[in-house]
Structures are given as C-alpha cells and as structure tokens.
PDB file of C-alpha atoms in Angstrom:
ATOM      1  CA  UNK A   1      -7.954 -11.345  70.849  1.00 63.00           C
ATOM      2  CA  UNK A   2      -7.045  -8.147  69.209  1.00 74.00           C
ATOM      3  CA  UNK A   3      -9.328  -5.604  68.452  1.00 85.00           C
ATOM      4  CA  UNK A   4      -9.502  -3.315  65.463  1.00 86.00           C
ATOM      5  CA  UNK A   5      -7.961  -0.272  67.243  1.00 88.00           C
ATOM      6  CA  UNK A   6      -4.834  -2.494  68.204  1.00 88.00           C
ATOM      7  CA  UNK A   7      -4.436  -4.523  64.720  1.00 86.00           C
ATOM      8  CA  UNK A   8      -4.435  -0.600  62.884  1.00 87.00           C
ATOM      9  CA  UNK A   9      -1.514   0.301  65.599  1.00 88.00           C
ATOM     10  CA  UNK A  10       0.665  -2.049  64.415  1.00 87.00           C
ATOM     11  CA  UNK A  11       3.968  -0.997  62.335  1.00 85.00           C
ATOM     12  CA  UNK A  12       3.308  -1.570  58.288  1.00 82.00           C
ATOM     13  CA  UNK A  13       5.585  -4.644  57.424  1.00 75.00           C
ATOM     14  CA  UNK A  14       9.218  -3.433  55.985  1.00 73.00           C
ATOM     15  CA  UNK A  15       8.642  -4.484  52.191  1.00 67.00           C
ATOM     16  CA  UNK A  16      11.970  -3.488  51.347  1.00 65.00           C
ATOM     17  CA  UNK A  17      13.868  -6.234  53.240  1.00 65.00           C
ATOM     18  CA  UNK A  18      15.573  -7.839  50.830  1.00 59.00           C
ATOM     19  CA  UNK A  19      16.230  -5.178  48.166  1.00 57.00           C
ATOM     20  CA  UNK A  20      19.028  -6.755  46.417  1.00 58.00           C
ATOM     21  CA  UNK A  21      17.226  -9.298  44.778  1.00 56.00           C
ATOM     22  CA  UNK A  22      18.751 -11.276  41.474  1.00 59.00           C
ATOM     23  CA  UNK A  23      15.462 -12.737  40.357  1.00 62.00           C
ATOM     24  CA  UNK A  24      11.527 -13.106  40.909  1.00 64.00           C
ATOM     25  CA  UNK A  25      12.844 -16.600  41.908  1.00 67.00           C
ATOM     26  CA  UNK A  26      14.908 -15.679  44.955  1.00 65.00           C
ATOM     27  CA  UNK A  27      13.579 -17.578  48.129  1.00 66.00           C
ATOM     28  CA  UNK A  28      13.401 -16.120  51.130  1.00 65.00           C
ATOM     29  CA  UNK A  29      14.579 -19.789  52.684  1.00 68.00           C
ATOM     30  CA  UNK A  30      15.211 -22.594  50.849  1.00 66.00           C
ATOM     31  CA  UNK A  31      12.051 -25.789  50.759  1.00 64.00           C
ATOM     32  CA  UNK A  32      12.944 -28.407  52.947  1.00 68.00           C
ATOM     33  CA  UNK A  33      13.599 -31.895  51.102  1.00 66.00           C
ATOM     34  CA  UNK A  34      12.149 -35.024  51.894  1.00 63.00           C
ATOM     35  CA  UNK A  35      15.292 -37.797  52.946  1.00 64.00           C
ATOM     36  CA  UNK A  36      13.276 -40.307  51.122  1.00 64.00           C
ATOM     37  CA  UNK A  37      12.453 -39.411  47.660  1.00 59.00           C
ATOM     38  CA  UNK A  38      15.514 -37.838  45.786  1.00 62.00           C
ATOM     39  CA  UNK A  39      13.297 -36.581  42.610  1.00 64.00           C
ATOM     40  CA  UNK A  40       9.430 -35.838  41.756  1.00 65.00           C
ATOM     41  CA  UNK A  41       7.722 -39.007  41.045  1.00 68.00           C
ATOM     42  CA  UNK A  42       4.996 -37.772  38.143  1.00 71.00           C
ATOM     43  CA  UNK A  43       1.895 -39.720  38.078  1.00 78.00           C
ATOM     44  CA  UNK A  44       0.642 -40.073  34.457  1.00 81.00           C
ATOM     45  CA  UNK A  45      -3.076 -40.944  33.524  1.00 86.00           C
ATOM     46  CA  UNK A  46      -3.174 -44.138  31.334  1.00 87.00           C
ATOM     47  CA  UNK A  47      -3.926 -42.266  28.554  1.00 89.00           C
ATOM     48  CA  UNK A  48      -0.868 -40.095  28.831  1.00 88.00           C
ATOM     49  CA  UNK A  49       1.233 -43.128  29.135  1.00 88.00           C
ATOM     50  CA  UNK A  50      -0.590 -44.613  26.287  1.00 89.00           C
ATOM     51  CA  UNK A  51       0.383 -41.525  24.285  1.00 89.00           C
ATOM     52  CA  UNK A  52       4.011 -41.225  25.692  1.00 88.00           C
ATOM     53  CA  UNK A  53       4.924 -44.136  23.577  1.00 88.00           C
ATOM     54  CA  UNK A  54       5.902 -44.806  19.873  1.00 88.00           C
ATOM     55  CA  UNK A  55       3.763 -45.750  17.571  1.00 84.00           C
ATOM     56  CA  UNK A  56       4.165 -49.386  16.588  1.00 83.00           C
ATOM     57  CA  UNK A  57       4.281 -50.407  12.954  1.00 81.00           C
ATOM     58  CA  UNK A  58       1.167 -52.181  11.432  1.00 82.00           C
ATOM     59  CA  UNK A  59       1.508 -56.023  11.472  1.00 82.00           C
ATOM     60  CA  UNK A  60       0.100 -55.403   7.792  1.00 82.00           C
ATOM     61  CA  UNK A  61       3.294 -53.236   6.662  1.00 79.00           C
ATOM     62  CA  UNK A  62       5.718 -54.344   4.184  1.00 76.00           C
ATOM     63  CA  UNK A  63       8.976 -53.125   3.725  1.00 74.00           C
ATOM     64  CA  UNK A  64       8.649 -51.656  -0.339  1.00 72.00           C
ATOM     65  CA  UNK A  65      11.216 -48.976  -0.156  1.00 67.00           C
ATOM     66  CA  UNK A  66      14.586 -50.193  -2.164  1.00 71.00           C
ATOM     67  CA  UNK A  67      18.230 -49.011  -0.176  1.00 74.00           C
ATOM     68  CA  UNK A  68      20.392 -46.477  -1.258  1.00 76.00           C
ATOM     69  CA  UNK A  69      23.302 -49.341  -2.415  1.00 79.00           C
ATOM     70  CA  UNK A  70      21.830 -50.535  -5.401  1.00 79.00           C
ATOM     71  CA  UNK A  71      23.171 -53.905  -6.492  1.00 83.00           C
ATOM     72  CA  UNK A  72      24.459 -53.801  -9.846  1.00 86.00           C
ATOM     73  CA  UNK A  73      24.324 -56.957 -11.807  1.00 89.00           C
ATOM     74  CA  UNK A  74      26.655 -58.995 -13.384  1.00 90.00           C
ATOM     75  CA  UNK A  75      25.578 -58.347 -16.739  1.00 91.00           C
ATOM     76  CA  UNK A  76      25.734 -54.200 -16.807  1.00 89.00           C
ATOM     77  CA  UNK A  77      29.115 -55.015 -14.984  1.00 90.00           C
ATOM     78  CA  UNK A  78      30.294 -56.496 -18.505  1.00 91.00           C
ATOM     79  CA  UNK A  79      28.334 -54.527 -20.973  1.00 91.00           C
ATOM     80  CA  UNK A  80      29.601 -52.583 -23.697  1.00 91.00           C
ATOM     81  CA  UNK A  81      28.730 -49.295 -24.611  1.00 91.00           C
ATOM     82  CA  UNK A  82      27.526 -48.949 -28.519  1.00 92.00           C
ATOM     83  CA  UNK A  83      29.223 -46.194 -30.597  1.00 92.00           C
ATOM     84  CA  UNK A  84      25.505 -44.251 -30.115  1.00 93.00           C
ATOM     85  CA  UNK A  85      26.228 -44.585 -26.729  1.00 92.00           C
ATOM     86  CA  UNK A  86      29.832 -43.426 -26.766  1.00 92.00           C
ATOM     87  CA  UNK A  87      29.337 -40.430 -29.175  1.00 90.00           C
ATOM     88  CA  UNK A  88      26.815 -39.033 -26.484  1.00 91.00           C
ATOM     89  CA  UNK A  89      29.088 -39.462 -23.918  1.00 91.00           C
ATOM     90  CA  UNK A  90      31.737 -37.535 -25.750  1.00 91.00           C
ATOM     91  CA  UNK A  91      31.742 -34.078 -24.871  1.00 90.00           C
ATOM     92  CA  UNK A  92      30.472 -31.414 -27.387  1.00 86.00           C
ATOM     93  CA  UNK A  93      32.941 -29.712 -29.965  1.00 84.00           C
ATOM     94  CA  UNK A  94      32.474 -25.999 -30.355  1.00 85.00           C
ATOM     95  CA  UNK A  95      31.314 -24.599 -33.688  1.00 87.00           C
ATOM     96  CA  UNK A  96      34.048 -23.529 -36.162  1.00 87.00           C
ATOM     97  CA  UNK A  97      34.960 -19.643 -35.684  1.00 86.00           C
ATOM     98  CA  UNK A  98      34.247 -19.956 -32.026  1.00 87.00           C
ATOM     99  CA  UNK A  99      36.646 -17.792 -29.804  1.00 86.00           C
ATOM    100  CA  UNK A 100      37.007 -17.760 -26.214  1.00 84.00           C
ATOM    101  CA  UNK A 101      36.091 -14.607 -24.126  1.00 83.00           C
ATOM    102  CA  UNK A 102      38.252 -12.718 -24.144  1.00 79.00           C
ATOM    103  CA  UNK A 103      40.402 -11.758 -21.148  1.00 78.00           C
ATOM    104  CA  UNK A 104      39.509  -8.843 -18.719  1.00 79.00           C
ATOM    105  CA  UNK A 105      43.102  -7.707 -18.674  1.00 81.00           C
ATOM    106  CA  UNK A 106      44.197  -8.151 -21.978  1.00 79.00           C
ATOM    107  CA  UNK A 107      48.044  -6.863 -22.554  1.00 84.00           C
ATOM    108  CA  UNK A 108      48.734  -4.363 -23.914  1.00 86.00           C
ATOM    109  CA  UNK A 109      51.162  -3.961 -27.364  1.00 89.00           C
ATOM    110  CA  UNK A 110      54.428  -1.715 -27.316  1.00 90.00           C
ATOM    111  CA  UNK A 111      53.027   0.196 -30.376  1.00 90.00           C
ATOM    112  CA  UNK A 112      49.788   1.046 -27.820  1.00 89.00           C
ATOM    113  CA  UNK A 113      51.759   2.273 -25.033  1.00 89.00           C
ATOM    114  CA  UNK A 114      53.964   4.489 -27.520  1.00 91.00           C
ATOM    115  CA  UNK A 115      51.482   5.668 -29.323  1.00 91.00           C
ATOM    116  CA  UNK A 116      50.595   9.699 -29.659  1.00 91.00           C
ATOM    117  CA  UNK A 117      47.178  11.210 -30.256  1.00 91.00           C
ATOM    118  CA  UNK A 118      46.834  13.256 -33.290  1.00 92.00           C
ATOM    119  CA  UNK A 119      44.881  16.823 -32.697  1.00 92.00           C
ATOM    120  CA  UNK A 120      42.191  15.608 -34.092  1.00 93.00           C
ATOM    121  CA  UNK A 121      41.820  12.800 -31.491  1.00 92.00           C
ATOM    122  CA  UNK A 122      42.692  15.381 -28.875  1.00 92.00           C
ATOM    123  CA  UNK A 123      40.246  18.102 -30.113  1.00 91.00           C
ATOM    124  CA  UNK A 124      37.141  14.998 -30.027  1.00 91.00           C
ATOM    125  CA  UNK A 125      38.448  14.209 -26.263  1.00 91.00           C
ATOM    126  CA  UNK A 126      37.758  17.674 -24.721  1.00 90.00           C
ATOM    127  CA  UNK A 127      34.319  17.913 -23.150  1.00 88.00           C
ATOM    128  CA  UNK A 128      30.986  19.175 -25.068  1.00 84.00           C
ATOM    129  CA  UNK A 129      30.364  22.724 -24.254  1.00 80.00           C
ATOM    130  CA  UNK A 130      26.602  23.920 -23.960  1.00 74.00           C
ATOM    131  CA  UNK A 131      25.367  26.794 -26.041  1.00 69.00           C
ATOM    132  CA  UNK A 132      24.956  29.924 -23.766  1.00 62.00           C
ATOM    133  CA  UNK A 133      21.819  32.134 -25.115  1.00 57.00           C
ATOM    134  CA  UNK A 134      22.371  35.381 -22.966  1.00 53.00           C
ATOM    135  CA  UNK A 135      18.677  37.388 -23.796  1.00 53.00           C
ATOM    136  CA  UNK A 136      17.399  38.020 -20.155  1.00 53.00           C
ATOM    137  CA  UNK A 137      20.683  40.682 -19.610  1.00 50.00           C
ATOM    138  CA  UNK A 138      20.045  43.729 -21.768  1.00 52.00           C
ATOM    139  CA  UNK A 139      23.205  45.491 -20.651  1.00 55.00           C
ATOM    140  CA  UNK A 140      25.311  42.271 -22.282  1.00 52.00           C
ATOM    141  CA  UNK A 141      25.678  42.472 -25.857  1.00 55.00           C
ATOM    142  CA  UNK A 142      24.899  38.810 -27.156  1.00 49.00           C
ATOM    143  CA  UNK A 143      26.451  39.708 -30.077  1.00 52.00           C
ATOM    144  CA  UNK A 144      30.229  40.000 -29.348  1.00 52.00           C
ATOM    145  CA  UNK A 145      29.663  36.881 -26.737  1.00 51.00           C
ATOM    146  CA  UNK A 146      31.405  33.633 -27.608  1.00 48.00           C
ATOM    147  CA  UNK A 147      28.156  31.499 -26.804  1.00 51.00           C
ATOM    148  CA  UNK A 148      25.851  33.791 -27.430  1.00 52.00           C
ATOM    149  CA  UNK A 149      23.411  32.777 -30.419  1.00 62.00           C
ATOM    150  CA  UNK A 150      20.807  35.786 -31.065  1.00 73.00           C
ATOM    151  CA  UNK A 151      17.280  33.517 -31.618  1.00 83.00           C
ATOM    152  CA  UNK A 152      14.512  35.908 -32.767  1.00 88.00           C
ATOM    153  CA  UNK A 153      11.115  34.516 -31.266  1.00 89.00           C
ATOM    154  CA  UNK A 154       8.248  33.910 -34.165  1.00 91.00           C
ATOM    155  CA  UNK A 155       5.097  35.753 -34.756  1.00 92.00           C
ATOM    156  CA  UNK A 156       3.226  32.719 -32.655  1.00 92.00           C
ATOM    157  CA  UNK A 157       5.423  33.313 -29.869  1.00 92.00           C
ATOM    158  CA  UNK A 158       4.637  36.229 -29.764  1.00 92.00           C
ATOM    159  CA  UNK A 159       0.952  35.863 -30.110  1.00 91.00           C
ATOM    160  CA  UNK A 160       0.899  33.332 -27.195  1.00 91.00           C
ATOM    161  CA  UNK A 161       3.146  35.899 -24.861  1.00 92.00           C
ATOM    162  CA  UNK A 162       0.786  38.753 -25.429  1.00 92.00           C
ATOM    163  CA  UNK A 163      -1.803  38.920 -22.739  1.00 91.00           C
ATOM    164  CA  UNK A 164      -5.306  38.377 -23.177  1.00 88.00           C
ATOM    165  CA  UNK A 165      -7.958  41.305 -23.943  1.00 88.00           C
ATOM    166  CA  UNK A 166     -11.102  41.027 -22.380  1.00 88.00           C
ATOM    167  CA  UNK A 167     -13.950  40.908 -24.038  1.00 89.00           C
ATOM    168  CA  UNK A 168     -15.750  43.788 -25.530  1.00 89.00           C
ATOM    169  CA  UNK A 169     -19.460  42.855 -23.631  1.00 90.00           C
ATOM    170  CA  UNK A 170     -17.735  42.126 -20.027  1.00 89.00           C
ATOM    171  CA  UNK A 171     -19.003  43.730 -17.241  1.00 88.00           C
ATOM    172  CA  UNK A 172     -16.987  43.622 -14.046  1.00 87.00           C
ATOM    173  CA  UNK A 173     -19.126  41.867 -10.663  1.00 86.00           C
ATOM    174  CA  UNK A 174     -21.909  44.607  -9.059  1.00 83.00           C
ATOM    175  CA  UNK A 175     -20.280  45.875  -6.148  1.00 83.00           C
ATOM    176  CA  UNK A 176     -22.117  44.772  -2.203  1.00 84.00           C
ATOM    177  CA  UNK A 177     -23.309  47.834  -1.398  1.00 85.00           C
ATOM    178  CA  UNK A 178     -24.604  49.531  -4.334  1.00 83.00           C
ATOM    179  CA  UNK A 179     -26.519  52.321  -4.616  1.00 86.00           C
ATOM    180  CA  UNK A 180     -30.282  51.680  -4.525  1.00 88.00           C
ATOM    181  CA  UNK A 181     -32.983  53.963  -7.197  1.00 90.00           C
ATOM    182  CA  UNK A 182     -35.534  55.549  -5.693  1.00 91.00           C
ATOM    183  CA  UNK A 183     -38.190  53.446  -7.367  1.00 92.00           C
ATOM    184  CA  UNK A 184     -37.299  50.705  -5.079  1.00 90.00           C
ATOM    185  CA  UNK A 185     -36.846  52.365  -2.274  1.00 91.00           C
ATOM    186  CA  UNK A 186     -40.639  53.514  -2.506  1.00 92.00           C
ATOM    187  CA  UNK A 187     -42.027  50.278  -4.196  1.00 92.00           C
ATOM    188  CA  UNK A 188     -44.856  49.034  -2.452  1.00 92.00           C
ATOM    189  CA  UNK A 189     -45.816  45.254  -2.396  1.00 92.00           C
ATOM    190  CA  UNK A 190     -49.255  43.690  -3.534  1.00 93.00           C
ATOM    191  CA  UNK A 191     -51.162  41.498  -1.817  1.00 93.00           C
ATOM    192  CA  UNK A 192     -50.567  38.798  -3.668  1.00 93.00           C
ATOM    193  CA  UNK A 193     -46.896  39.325  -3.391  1.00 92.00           C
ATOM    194  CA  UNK A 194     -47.379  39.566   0.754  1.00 92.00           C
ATOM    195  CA  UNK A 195     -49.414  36.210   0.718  1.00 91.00           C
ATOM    196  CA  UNK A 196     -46.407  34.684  -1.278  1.00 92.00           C
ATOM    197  CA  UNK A 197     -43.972  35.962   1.116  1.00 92.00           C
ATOM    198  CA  UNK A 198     -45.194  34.573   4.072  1.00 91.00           C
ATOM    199  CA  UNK A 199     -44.327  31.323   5.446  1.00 88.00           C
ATOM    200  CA  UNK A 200     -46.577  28.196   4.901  1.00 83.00           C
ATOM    201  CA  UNK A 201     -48.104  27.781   8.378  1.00 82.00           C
ATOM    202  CA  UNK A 202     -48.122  24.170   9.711  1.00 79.00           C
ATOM    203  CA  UNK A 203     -49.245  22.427  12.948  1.00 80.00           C
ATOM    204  CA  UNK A 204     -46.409  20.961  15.062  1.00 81.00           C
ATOM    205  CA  UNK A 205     -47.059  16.562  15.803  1.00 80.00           C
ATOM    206  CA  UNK A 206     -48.102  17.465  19.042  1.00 80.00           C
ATOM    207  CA  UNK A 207     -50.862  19.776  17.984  1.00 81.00           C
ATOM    208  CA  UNK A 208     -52.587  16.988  16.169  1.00 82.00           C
ATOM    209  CA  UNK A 209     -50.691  17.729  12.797  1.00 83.00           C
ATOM    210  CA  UNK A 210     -50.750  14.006  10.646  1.00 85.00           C
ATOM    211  CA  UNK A 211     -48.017  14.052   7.989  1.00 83.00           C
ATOM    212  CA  UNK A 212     -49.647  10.806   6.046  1.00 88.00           C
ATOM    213  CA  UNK A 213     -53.178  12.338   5.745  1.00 88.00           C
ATOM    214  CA  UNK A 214     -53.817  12.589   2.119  1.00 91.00           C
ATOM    215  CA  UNK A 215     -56.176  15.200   0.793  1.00 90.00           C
ATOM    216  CA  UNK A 216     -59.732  14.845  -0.442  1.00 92.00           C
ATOM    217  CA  UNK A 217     -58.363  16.730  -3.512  1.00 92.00           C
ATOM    218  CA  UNK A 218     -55.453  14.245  -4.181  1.00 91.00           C
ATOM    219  CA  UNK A 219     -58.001  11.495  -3.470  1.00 92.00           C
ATOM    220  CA  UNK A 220     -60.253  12.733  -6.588  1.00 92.00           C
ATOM    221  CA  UNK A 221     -57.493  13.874  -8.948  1.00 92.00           C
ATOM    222  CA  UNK A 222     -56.864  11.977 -11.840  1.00 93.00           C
ATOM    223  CA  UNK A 223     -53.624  11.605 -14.285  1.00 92.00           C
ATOM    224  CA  UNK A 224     -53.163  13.244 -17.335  1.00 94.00           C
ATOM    225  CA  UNK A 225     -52.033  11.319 -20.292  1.00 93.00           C
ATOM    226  CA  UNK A 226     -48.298  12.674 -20.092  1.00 94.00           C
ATOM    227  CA  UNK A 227     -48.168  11.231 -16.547  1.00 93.00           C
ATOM    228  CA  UNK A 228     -49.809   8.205 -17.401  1.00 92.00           C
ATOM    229  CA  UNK A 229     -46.817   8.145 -20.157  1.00 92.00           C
ATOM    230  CA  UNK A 230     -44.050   9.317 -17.533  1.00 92.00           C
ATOM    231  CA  UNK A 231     -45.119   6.457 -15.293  1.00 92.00           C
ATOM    232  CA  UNK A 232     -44.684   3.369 -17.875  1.00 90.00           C
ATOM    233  CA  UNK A 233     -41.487   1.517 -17.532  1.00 89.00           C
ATOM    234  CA  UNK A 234     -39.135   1.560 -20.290  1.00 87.00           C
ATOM    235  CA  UNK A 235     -39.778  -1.013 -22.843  1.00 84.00           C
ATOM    236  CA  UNK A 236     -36.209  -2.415 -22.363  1.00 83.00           C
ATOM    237  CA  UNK A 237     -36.785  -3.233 -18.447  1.00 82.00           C
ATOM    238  CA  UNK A 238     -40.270  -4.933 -19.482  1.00 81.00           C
ATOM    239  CA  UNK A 239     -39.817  -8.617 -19.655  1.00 76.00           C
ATOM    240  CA  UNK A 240     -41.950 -10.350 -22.397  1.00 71.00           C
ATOM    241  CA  UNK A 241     -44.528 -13.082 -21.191  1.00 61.00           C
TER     242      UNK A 241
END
C-alpha cells in the first residue's frame, strides 16, 4: 500500500488533455450499448399512466352545440322580402348638395398656369421683416437707421430701474472684533451673577443619582387656577355622556 509520502510524489493529472472540446457533452469514450434493448424502457407509476391519458367524456354529456352548416328551410328558401324589407336593403342616397372629396391632385386650368402676379401679390409674398430697436449702441444713430424706432421708456420704468436707497435708520452688521469700552473691560461680576454662571452640578447613575425621584416640594405643591384651566381638554374633544 502506498503511503502518504509516495501518493504526494506522484505527477498532478494533465487536465488539459483534451483541449479542443465542442461541448460540456463531449465523452471521453462513448457508453457501451446493451445488444438487447434498442431504446430506454420508462417505467411509469400507475398514477402517471392514469394521468398520461385523455380525459373521457361524461356518460351524462349531451351533444347541445349546433354545426357551423346551418340547414336552411324550405320555407325562407321561398320567402319574399316585403318592400320594408327591400328599402333597408337598398343602399343609402346621399343628401342633396353633397360633393365628393375632392381630388389630391386636382388639374390645373390654362388660365392658372398663365397667370402673372400683380405687385401687390408680389409685395404680400416677401417675408415679414422684424423691427430692429438699436438703443444698447450709443455710437449708432437710431435715428437715420431703417429699423430703428426711438421708444422713450416711461416715468415707471424708470422708477423700477433706479436702484433702491437704503433706509434712513439702517445700521450696517457690528464688525467681529470690535473695540471693547473700558467699563467692561473692568466690570466686575456679583455673586449672584457667579452662582448663575456656574453649571448645575449633578450626580452621574453610578454615583447613586435617580432621575425618577420626585421632590418633597413637587409632592406638596398644588395647581393654580390657570393650570387647572390649561389642563382641561377642549370642549370640542369632550364627548357628551
């Protein structure tokens, strides 16, 4: 038996052996067939067989639905029509005045294709030219300009152009560093004013500090009648018994 040592001195297998291959398919060799059976014999459970098959009509079902040849009878082979009948058949007579659409490429008359515009028709066919108001160029003089139509600007205009004035009481923001009087500079606090400034001192939750303890002072205090008042629910959210 091999041991460990020889088994990791063996060659790695050559997994490039067959490099040109077509499909995921490709067999190495081909499976040997059996002589006897020329095809796979499939083995169905009964109740895939039972399901394999069509489903049989009820014994119960009758045939209702009529075939497409309808058999015409003998009397609607020899009928005849009524005038009611034959004036609906008839097809319906366009209203008096009615004229068919007319074609896309209608001809055209001799007089048309000979005819000559008149200046007037030719002076309506030339393009629309915009008016030109030429007021931003100072060194153009709008006067002696073709397009150029001198508009002089209303007293509104004007109003709205001119820029706003500030207000008489405005006083522009302090500067940062601004100079400080002497007054403050030499001010000296109270003592109320120190025991206002300092911070409210408070035990941490590990020292033993209880953040739900209520006061014997807020135990004993009682409401005033504006509380009492700010504390009654609106009369609309009240629900009458």
């Amino acid at each position: 038996m091999a041991t460990r040592t020889d088994r990791l001195a063996l060659p790695k297998p050559n997994l490039l052996r067959f490099p040109d291959r077509r499909s995921v398919y490709w067999l190495d060799e081909l499976p040997t067939r059996s002589k006897n059976i020329s095809t796979t014999a499939f083995e169905l459970t009964p109740r895939l067989d039972q399901l394999a098959r069509s489903k049989q009509s009820s014994r119960f079902f009758k045939e209702s639905r009529r075939s497409p040849e309808w058999m015409v009878s003998a009397a609607a082979l020899k009928a005849c029509p009524s005038q009611r009948v034959c004036s609906l058949a008839s097809p319906r007579v366009p209203v008096d005045g009615w004229q068919s659409d007319r074609p896309l490429l209608a001809p055209l008359s001799v007089a048309v294709k000979t005819a000559k515009p008149s200046p007037r028709i030719c002076n309506l066919a030339q393009p629309k030219r915009a008016k030109m108001v030429l007021t931003h160029a100072p060194s153009v003089d709008s006067s002696t300009h073709v397009f150029g139509v001198p508009t002089p600007p209303s007293s509104r205009i004007l109003q709205l152009a001119s820029p706003k004035q500030v207000h008489a009481q405005h006083a522009l923001a302090r500067p940062v560093s601004g100079p400080v009087p002497d007054r403050v500079l030499k001010a000296v606090a109270s003592e109320s004013l120190q025991t206002l400034a300092r911070p409210k001192t408070r035990q941490a939750l590990f020292e033993g500090y209880d953040p739900y303890r209520v006061s014997p002072a807020a135990r004993a205090a009682t409401a005033s009648p504006r509380l009492m008042e700010l504390s009654l629910p609106l009369p609309r959210k009240c629900k009458s018994q």
